[in-house]
CSV table of C-alpha atoms in Angstrom, one decimal:
chain,number,residue,atom,x,y,z
A,14,MET,CA,-2.4,-12.4,-12.9
A,15,ARG,CA,-1.0,-8.3,-12.7
A,16,GLY,CA,0.6,-9.6,-10.1
A,17,HIS,CA,2.0,-11.9,-11.7
A,18,ALA,CA,3.5,-10.1,-14.4
A,19,LEU,CA,4.7,-7.4,-12.2
A,20,PHE,CA,7.2,-10.0,-10.5
A,21,PHE,CA,7.7,-11.7,-13.4
A,22,ALA,CA,8.5,-7.9,-15.1
A,23,TYR,CA,10.5,-7.2,-12.0
A,24,LEU,CA,12.3,-10.9,-12.6
A,25,ALA,CA,13.6,-9.6,-16.5
A,26,LEU,CA,14.1,-6.3,-14.8
A,27,HIS,CA,16.9,-7.6,-12.3
A,28,GLN,CA,17.8,-10.5,-15.0
A,29,ALA,CA,18.6,-8.0,-17.9
A,30,ARG,CA,20.5,-5.2,-14.9
A,31,THR,CA,22.6,-8.9,-13.7
A,32,GLY,CA,23.1,-11.6,-16.1
A,33,GLU,CA,22.2,-13.5,-13.4
A,34,ALA,CA,19.2,-15.5,-14.3
A,35,LEU,CA,16.6,-16.9,-12.0
A,36,PHE,CA,13.7,-18.5,-13.5
A,37,PRO,CA,14.2,-21.2,-16.4
A,38,GLY,CA,12.5,-19.2,-19.1
A,39,ASP,CA,11.7,-15.7,-20.6
A,40,PRO,CA,10.4,-13.3,-17.5
A,41,ALA,CA,10.0,-10.9,-19.6
A,42,GLU,CA,7.8,-12.5,-21.8
A,43,THR,CA,6.0,-14.3,-18.9
A,44,ALA,CA,5.4,-11.0,-17.9
A,45,LEU,CA,4.0,-10.2,-20.8
A,46,GLU,CA,1.4,-13.0,-20.5
A,47,HIS,CA,-0.3,-12.4,-17.3
A,48,LEU,CA,-0.7,-8.5,-18.5
A,49,ASP,CA,-2.5,-9.5,-21.7
A,50,TRP,CA,-4.2,-12.3,-19.7
A,51,ALA,CA,-5.5,-9.2,-17.7
A,52,THR,CA,-6.2,-6.8,-20.1
A,53,ASP,CA,-8.4,-9.7,-21.9
A,54,ALA,CA,-10.4,-10.3,-18.4
A,55,VAL,CA,-11.1,-5.9,-18.0
A,56,ALA,CA,-13.5,-7.0,-22.1
A,57,ALA,CA,-14.5,-9.8,-21.0
A,58,VAL,CA,-15.7,-10.0,-17.3
A,59,PRO,CA,-17.2,-7.7,-15.5
A,60,MET,CA,-15.0,-6.0,-13.0
A,61,THR,CA,-15.3,-2.8,-10.2
A,62,GLU,CA,-13.4,-0.3,-9.4
A,63,SER,CA,-10.9,-1.4,-7.1
A,64,LEU,CA,-7.4,-0.7,-7.2
A,65,PHE,CA,-6.2,-4.3,-6.7
A,66,SER,CA,-9.2,-6.0,-7.6
A,67,GLY,CA,-11.0,-4.3,-10.2
A,68,PHE,CA,-9.5,-3.1,-14.0
A,69,PRO,CA,-7.8,0.3,-12.4
A,70,GLY,CA,-5.5,-2.0,-11.2
A,71,VAL,CA,-4.8,-3.5,-15.2
A,72,SER,CA,-4.4,-0.8,-16.1
A,73,TRP,CA,-1.8,0.2,-13.2
A,74,VAL,CA,0.1,-1.9,-14.0
A,75,THR,CA,0.4,-1.3,-17.8
A,76,ASP,CA,1.5,2.0,-17.3
A,77,HIS,CA,4.3,1.0,-15.1
A,78,LEU,CA,4.8,-1.7,-17.0
A,79,ALA,CA,5.1,0.9,-19.9
A,80,GLY,CA,8.8,2.1,-20.8
A,81,ARG,CA,10.0,-0.7,-18.5
A,82,LEU,CA,9.5,-4.0,-20.1
A,83,PHE,CA,8.1,-2.8,-23.4
A,84,GLU,CA,7.4,1.3,-25.8
A,85,SER,CA,6.0,3.6,-24.0
A,86,ALA,CA,2.8,5.2,-25.3
A,87,SER,CA,2.8,8.5,-26.3
A,88,ASP,CA,2.2,10.9,-23.5
A,89,GLU,CA,-0.8,12.7,-24.4
A,90,SER,CA,-3.1,9.4,-26.0
A,91,ASP,CA,-5.9,9.2,-23.6
A,92,SER,CA,-6.2,5.9,-21.8
A,93,ALA,CA,-9.5,3.9,-21.6
A,94,ALA,CA,-9.2,4.0,-18.0
A,95,ASP,CA,-8.9,7.5,-17.6
A,96,GLU,CA,-12.0,7.5,-19.6
A,97,ALA,CA,-13.9,5.4,-17.3
A,98,LEU,CA,-12.8,6.6,-13.8
A,99,LEU,CA,-13.7,10.3,-14.9
A,100,VAL,CA,-17.2,9.1,-15.5
A,101,LEU,CA,-17.3,7.0,-12.4
A,102,LEU,CA,-16.0,10.0,-10.3
A,103,ALA,CA,-18.9,12.1,-12.0
A,104,ASP,CA,-21.4,10.3,-9.9
A,105,PRO,CA,-21.8,12.1,-6.8
A,106,VAL,CA,-21.9,9.1,-4.5
A,107,LYS,CA,-18.8,7.1,-6.0
A,108,PRO,CA,-16.8,5.7,-5.0
A,109,ARG,CA,-18.2,5.1,-1.7
A,110,GLU,CA,-15.3,4.6,-0.5
A,111,TYR,CA,-12.4,6.7,0.5
A,112,ASP,CA,-9.6,4.6,1.1
A,113,LEU,CA,-6.6,3.1,-1.8
A,114,ILE,CA,-7.5,-0.5,-1.7
A,115,ASN,CA,-11.2,0.2,-2.7
A,116,GLY,CA,-12.0,3.8,-2.9
A,117,LEU,CA,-10.6,7.4,-3.9
A,118,ALA,CA,-7.0,6.9,-2.5
A,119,GLY,CA,-6.8,4.0,-4.8
A,120,LEU,CA,-8.0,6.0,-8.2
A,121,GLY,CA,-5.6,8.6,-7.4
A,122,VAL,CA,-2.6,6.2,-7.1
A,123,CYS,CA,-3.8,5.3,-10.8
A,124,ALA,CA,-3.8,8.2,-12.1
A,125,LEU,CA,-0.6,9.3,-10.5
A,126,GLU,CA,1.4,6.0,-12.6
A,127,GLY,CA,-0.2,7.6,-15.1
A,128,LEU,CA,0.6,11.0,-15.8
A,129,PRO,CA,1.7,13.0,-17.9
A,130,ARG,CA,-1.2,12.5,-19.5
A,131,PRO,CA,-3.8,15.2,-19.1
A,132,THR,CA,-6.7,12.4,-18.6
A,133,ALA,CA,-4.7,10.7,-15.8
A,134,ALA,CA,-4.3,14.2,-14.0
A,135,ALA,CA,-7.6,15.0,-14.8
A,136,VAL,CA,-8.7,11.9,-12.9
A,137,LEU,CA,-6.0,12.6,-10.0
A,138,GLU,CA,-7.5,15.9,-9.5
A,139,ARG,CA,-10.9,15.2,-9.2
A,140,VAL,CA,-10.0,12.6,-6.5
A,141,VAL,CA,-8.5,15.5,-4.6
A,142,GLU,CA,-11.9,17.2,-4.7
A,143,LYS,CA,-13.6,14.6,-4.0
A,144,LEU,CA,-11.2,13.4,-1.2
A,145,ALA,CA,-12.1,17.1,0.0
A,146,GLU,CA,-15.8,17.0,-0.2
A,147,ARG,CA,-15.3,14.2,2.2
A,148,SER,CA,-13.1,15.1,5.0
A,149,GLU,CA,-13.9,16.1,8.3
A,150,ARG,CA,-12.1,19.3,10.0
A,151,THR,CA,-11.9,18.2,13.3
A,152,GLY,CA,-9.9,20.3,16.4
A,153,GLU,CA,-7.2,18.2,15.6
A,154,GLY,CA,-7.0,18.5,12.0
A,155,ILE,CA,-8.3,16.4,9.1
A,156,ALA,CA,-10.5,13.5,8.8
A,157,TRP,CA,-12.1,10.7,7.3
A,158,PHE,CA,-14.9,9.1,8.7
A,159,SER,CA,-16.3,5.4,7.1
A,160,PRO,CA,-20.2,5.3,8.3
A,161,PRO,CA,-21.4,1.8,9.1
A,162,GLU,CA,-23.1,0.6,5.7
A,163,VAL,CA,-19.1,0.9,3.8
A,164,LEU,CA,-17.9,-1.6,7.5
A,165,PRO,CA,-17.5,-5.6,6.5
A,166,THR,CA,-20.1,-7.1,9.1
A,167,PHE,CA,-17.7,-8.8,11.4
A,168,GLN,CA,-16.4,-4.9,11.8
A,169,LEU,CA,-20.0,-4.0,13.1
A,170,PRO,CA,-20.2,-5.4,16.6
A,171,ALA,CA,-17.5,-3.1,17.8
A,172,TYR,CA,-18.0,-0.3,15.7
A,173,PRO,CA,-21.9,-0.6,15.0
A,174,ARG,CA,-21.7,3.5,14.3
A,175,GLY,CA,-19.2,3.4,12.0
A,176,LEU,CA,-15.3,4.2,13.2
A,177,TYR,CA,-12.0,6.2,11.6
A,178,ASN,CA,-9.5,3.5,10.3
A,179,LEU,CA,-5.8,5.3,10.2
A,180,GLY,CA,-4.4,2.2,8.3
A,181,ALA,CA,-2.7,1.8,4.8
A,182,SER,CA,-5.0,0.2,2.9
A,183,HIS,CA,-8.9,1.2,4.7
A,184,GLY,CA,-7.5,4.5,5.7
A,185,ALA,CA,-6.0,7.9,6.7
A,186,ALA,CA,-1.9,6.3,6.2
A,187,GLY,CA,-3.3,6.0,2.4
A,188,VAL,CA,-4.6,9.0,2.2
A,189,ILE,CA,-1.7,11.4,3.6
A,190,ALA,CA,1.4,9.2,0.8
A,191,LEU,CA,-1.3,9.4,-2.0
A,192,LEU,CA,-1.5,13.8,-0.7
A,193,GLY,CA,1.7,13.8,-0.7
A,194,ALA,CA,2.1,12.8,-4.0
A,195,ALA,CA,-0.5,14.7,-5.4
A,196,CYS,CA,1.7,17.8,-4.5
A,197,ARG,CA,4.8,16.4,-5.5
A,198,ALA,CA,3.6,16.1,-8.9
A,199,GLY,CA,2.1,19.8,-8.7
A,200,VAL,CA,-2.0,18.8,-9.3
A,201,ALA,CA,-4.4,20.0,-7.4
A,202,ALA,CA,-1.5,21.1,-5.4
A,203,VAL,CA,-3.0,23.9,-2.6
A,204,THR,CA,-6.0,21.5,-1.7
A,205,ALA,CA,-3.9,18.5,-1.5
A,206,ARG,CA,-1.3,20.8,0.6
A,207,ARG,CA,-4.0,21.5,3.3
A,208,LEU,CA,-5.8,18.8,3.1
A,209,LEU,CA,-2.0,17.0,3.7
A,210,ASP,CA,-2.0,19.0,6.3
A,211,GLY,CA,-4.8,18.2,8.7
A,212,ALA,CA,-4.9,15.0,8.0
A,213,VAL,CA,-0.8,14.7,9.5
A,214,ALA,CA,-2.0,15.9,12.6
A,215,TRP,CA,-4.8,14.4,12.8
A,216,LEU,CA,-3.1,11.1,12.8
A,217,LEU,CA,-0.5,12.0,15.0
A,218,ALA,CA,-2.8,12.7,17.4
A,219,ARG,CA,-4.2,9.1,18.0
A,220,ARG,CA,-0.4,8.0,19.3
A,221,GLU,CA,-1.0,6.1,22.2
A,222,ASP,CA,1.3,5.7,24.9
A,223,PRO,CA,4.6,3.8,24.4
A,224,ALA,CA,4.0,1.5,26.6
A,225,ARG,CA,1.1,0.0,25.3
A,226,GLY,CA,3.7,-1.3,22.9
A,227,TYR,CA,2.3,0.3,19.7
A,228,LEU,CA,2.2,3.5,19.0
A,229,PHE,CA,-1.1,3.4,16.7
A,230,PRO,CA,-4.6,1.8,16.7
A,231,HIS,CA,-5.8,0.2,13.7
A,232,PHE,CA,-9.6,2.1,13.9
A,233,TYR,CA,-10.1,4.5,16.5
A,234,HIS,CA,-13.2,5.7,17.7
A,235,PRO,CA,-13.7,8.5,21.0
A,236,ASP,CA,-16.4,6.3,22.5
A,237,THR,CA,-14.6,3.1,22.2
A,238,ALA,CA,-11.6,1.9,23.5
A,239,SER,CA,-8.7,1.3,21.0
A,240,ARG,CA,-7.2,-2.1,20.5
A,241,ARG,CA,-3.6,-3.1,20.4
A,242,SER,CA,-1.8,-3.6,16.7
A,243,ARG,CA,-0.7,-5.9,14.3
A,244,LEU,CA,3.3,-5.2,12.5
A,245,ALA,CA,1.8,-5.2,8.8
A,246,TRP,CA,1.6,-2.8,5.8
A,247,CYS,CA,-1.9,-2.6,6.0
A,248,TYR,CA,-2.0,-1.7,9.8
A,249,GLY,CA,-0.5,-0.2,12.1
A,250,ASP,CA,2.7,1.7,13.8
A,251,LEU,CA,4.5,0.5,10.1
A,252,GLY,CA,2.5,1.1,7.3
A,253,ILE,CA,2.2,4.4,9.2
A,254,ALA,CA,5.5,5.2,9.3
A,255,ALA,CA,6.6,4.4,5.2
A,256,THR,CA,3.3,6.0,4.4
A,257,LEU,CA,4.1,9.0,6.4
A,258,LEU,CA,7.7,9.4,4.8
A,259,MET,CA,6.3,9.3,1.5
A,260,ALA,CA,4.6,12.0,2.1
A,261,ALA,CA,7.7,14.1,4.2
A,262,ARG,CA,9.4,13.3,1.6
A,263,ALA,CA,6.8,14.4,-1.3
A,264,VAL,CA,7.0,17.7,0.1
A,265,GLY,CA,10.2,18.0,2.1
A,266,GLU,CA,8.9,17.9,6.0
A,267,THR,CA,12.2,17.1,8.0
A,268,ALA,CA,9.6,16.7,11.4
A,269,TRP,CA,7.4,14.3,9.8
A,270,GLU,CA,10.4,12.6,8.4
A,271,ARG,CA,11.8,12.3,11.7
A,272,GLU,CA,8.4,11.4,13.6
A,273,ALA,CA,8.4,8.4,10.7
A,274,SER,CA,11.8,7.1,11.7
A,275,ALA,CA,10.8,7.1,14.9
A,276,ILE,CA,7.4,4.9,14.1
A,277,ALA,CA,9.2,2.8,12.4
A,278,LEU,CA,11.9,2.4,15.1
A,279,HIS,CA,9.4,1.8,17.3
A,280,ALA,CA,8.6,-0.7,15.2
A,281,ALA,CA,11.3,-2.7,14.4
A,282,ALA,CA,11.5,-2.9,18.6
A,283,ARG,CA,8.8,-5.4,18.7
A,284,THR,CA,9.5,-9.8,19.0
A,285,LEU,CA,8.2,-12.2,16.4
A,286,GLU,CA,6.3,-13.1,19.6
A,287,THR,CA,4.0,-9.6,19.6
A,288,SER,CA,3.5,-8.9,16.7
A,289,GLU,CA,0.8,-10.6,15.3
A,290,VAL,CA,2.2,-12.3,11.5
A,291,ARG,CA,1.2,-15.2,11.3
A,292,ASP,CA,2.0,-16.1,7.0
A,293,PRO,CA,4.6,-14.5,4.7
A,294,CYS,CA,2.0,-12.4,3.2
A,295,LEU,CA,2.9,-9.2,1.8
A,296,CYS,CA,-0.6,-7.2,3.3
A,297,HIS,CA,-0.1,-8.5,6.9
A,298,GLY,CA,2.5,-11.0,6.8
A,299,ALA,CA,6.1,-11.3,6.6
A,300,ALA,CA,7.0,-10.1,3.5
A,301,GLY,CA,5.1,-6.8,3.3
A,302,VAL,CA,7.3,-6.5,7.2
A,303,GLY,CA,10.6,-7.0,5.1
A,304,HIS,CA,10.0,-5.3,3.0
A,305,LEU,CA,9.0,-1.8,4.8
A,306,PHE,CA,11.8,-2.0,6.9
A,307,HIS,CA,14.1,-2.8,4.2
A,308,ARG,CA,12.6,0.6,1.8
A,309,MET,CA,12.9,2.6,5.5
A,310,ALA,CA,16.1,0.7,6.3
A,311,VAL,CA,17.2,1.6,2.8
A,312,ALA,CA,15.9,5.5,2.5
A,313,THR,CA,16.6,6.9,6.3
A,314,GLY,CA,20.7,4.8,6.8
A,315,GLU,CA,19.1,3.8,10.5
A,316,PRO,CA,20.7,0.3,11.3
A,317,MET,CA,18.1,-0.8,13.8
A,318,LEU,CA,15.8,-0.8,10.5
A,319,GLY,CA,17.9,-2.7,7.9
A,320,ALA,CA,18.9,-5.4,10.7
A,321,ALA,CA,14.6,-5.5,11.5
A,322,ALA,CA,14.7,-6.5,7.2
A,323,ARG,CA,16.5,-9.4,7.8
A,324,THR,CA,15.0,-10.3,10.1
A,325,TRP,CA,11.2,-10.2,8.9
A,326,PHE,CA,12.4,-11.5,5.3
A,327,GLN,CA,14.9,-14.5,7.9
A,328,ARG,CA,11.2,-15.5,8.8
A,329,THR,CA,9.5,-15.3,5.4
A,330,LEU,CA,11.4,-18.0,4.2
A,331,GLU,CA,10.7,-20.0,7.7
A,332,PHE,CA,7.4,-19.8,6.6
A,333,ARG,CA,8.5,-21.8,3.2
A,334,GLN,CA,6.6,-25.4,3.2
A,335,PRO,CA,8.5,-26.6,0.3
A,336,ASP,CA,5.3,-28.8,-2.1
A,337,VAL,CA,2.7,-26.4,-0.2
A,338,GLY,CA,0.3,-23.7,-1.6
A,339,VAL,CA,2.3,-21.7,-4.2
A,340,ALA,CA,5.7,-22.6,-4.3
A,341,GLY,CA,5.2,-23.2,-1.2
A,342,PHE,CA,4.1,-20.2,0.8
A,343,ARG,CA,0.7,-20.5,2.1
A,344,SER,CA,-1.6,-17.1,3.3
A,345,TRP,CA,-3.8,-17.0,7.0
A,346,SER,CA,-6.4,-14.7,5.1
A,347,SER,CA,-9.9,-13.6,6.1
A,348,ASP,CA,-13.2,-13.6,3.9
A,349,MET,CA,-15.8,-10.5,3.9
A,350,ALA,CA,-17.3,-12.4,7.7
A,351,GLY,CA,-14.0,-12.4,9.5
A,352,VAL,CA,-13.5,-15.9,8.8
A,353,SER,CA,-9.7,-16.7,9.1
A,354,ASP,CA,-8.4,-20.1,7.3
A,355,TRP,CA,-5.2,-21.0,5.5
A,356,ARG,CA,-5.5,-20.4,1.7
A,357,ASP,CA,-4.1,-20.4,-1.3
A,358,ASP,CA,-3.8,-17.6,-2.7
A,359,PRO,CA,-1.1,-16.8,-6.0
A,360,GLY,CA,-2.2,-13.0,-5.3
A,361,LEU,CA,-0.1,-10.0,-4.5
A,362,LEU,CA,-1.5,-9.1,-1.6
A,363,GLU,CA,-2.0,-11.8,-0.2
A,364,GLY,CA,-0.1,-15.3,-1.9
A,365,ALA,CA,3.5,-15.7,-3.9
A,366,ALA,CA,3.4,-13.0,-6.2
A,367,GLY,CA,3.6,-10.5,-3.2
A,368,VAL,CA,6.2,-12.6,-1.6
A,369,GLY,CA,8.8,-12.9,-4.1
A,370,LEU,CA,8.3,-8.9,-5.5
A,371,ALA,CA,8.8,-8.7,-1.8
A,372,LEU,CA,12.4,-11.4,-1.4
A,373,LEU,CA,13.6,-9.9,-5.1
A,374,ALA,CA,13.8,-6.2,-3.8
A,375,ALA,CA,16.0,-7.6,-1.3
A,376,ILE,CA,18.8,-9.2,-3.4
A,377,SER,CA,18.4,-7.1,-6.6
A,378,PRO,CA,20.1,-3.7,-7.8
A,379,VAL,CA,16.7,-2.9,-9.3
A,380,ASP,CA,14.6,0.0,-7.3
A,381,PRO,CA,11.4,-2.0,-6.7
A,382,GLU,CA,9.1,0.3,-8.2
A,383,TRP,CA,6.2,-1.6,-7.8
A,384,ASP,CA,5.8,-0.2,-4.4
A,385,ARG,CA,4.3,2.9,-5.4
A,386,LEU,CA,1.3,0.6,-5.3
A,387,LEU,CA,0.9,0.6,-2.2
A,388,LEU,CA,1.7,3.8,-1.1
A,389,ALA,CA,5.9,2.8,0.2
A,390,ALA,CA,7.8,4.1,-2.2
A,391,THR,CA,9.9,6.9,-1.3
A,392,PRO,CA,11.1,9.4,-3.7
A,393,PRO,CA,14.7,10.5,-4.3
A,394,GLY,CA,16.0,12.4,-0.6
A,395,VAL,CA,14.7,16.2,-0.2
A,396,SER,CA,16.0,15.9,3.2
A,397,PRO,CA,18.9,16.6,5.6
A,398,LEU,CA,17.9,13.3,6.8
A,399,SER,CA,18.3,11.2,3.9
A,400,LYS,CA,21.5,8.9,3.5
A,401,ALA,CA,22.6,6.2,1.5
A,402,ALA,CA,21.9,2.5,3.1
A,403,THR,CA,21.8,-0.7,2.0
A,404,LEU,CA,21.2,-3.5,3.9
């Protein structure tokens, strides 16, 4: 429901900007209906603290659409979601995970969208404090470890002692973007910048030989050989490039921006056959790949990234089968046991709503700021590397 609310809201914004009607009804009214359903579900159904499947996601969408689709509430008003998160964060062991999807980084993203509300700032400050408490300082920088008890069962045979996750969705890359955003917002900025510098150093130290066809594996453990990574937002080079660029722009680090651009260009050279992209979704599919290349092409002015975006949007459309799935799209996804299959998914990360948002962003003059939810929205350029560019 929250993904649908975002999709129809951006259809409404596009229609208001261009006069082009892409939906037979009133997309703004439809968006508000879906948001109301999601809000009602928070009160009626027990939910987790996950950004993407729990109550913080509904709070994020509400804050994001306030002032865009409906009148914003007073900045001084307290949010019930903020208060619930502050209670959660007072627990010394919750949330168990540090990542964007299920853990601390996701709560930080929720808080960022609520700024400058004082309770939202308090949540973000506590998130940064907890990230500091759980961090590991190594000879190469700062990292966050995932012990065996937080891993899905299908990962345990390969990583029985746990792992370091490098990805945007569940690992260090997502934390890096969040810390950059906290620095830019001026919330817990001293601690956030210290963690950020160490985390970027540690992540870049994980770079592998380009001859292997990729630069960063999904996971790292010093006693386990790394495996080839796919091309996606959630894991691998492209998600790392996008989140590193976001952090670089947030704090004005041109060296990091050059690294992000080089990583993205390396990713753009990968072929469809070596990409391991099997479906059209936002998380690990063609629409997400196209969207990140699109955003980075606009941010950097690199024509190769724009060409890659067009290729991947074309591939997204090729996945569509009329009268199949949701709006012609199906998702190839895995359950918690690691079993993959084709599924009809209407949602944001792995379903049709995310595909629709990415395709709309490719043709609309409306800035797709919804991708702040993915920590992929590049702040306005503060670097001389930034150029105006379009697809």
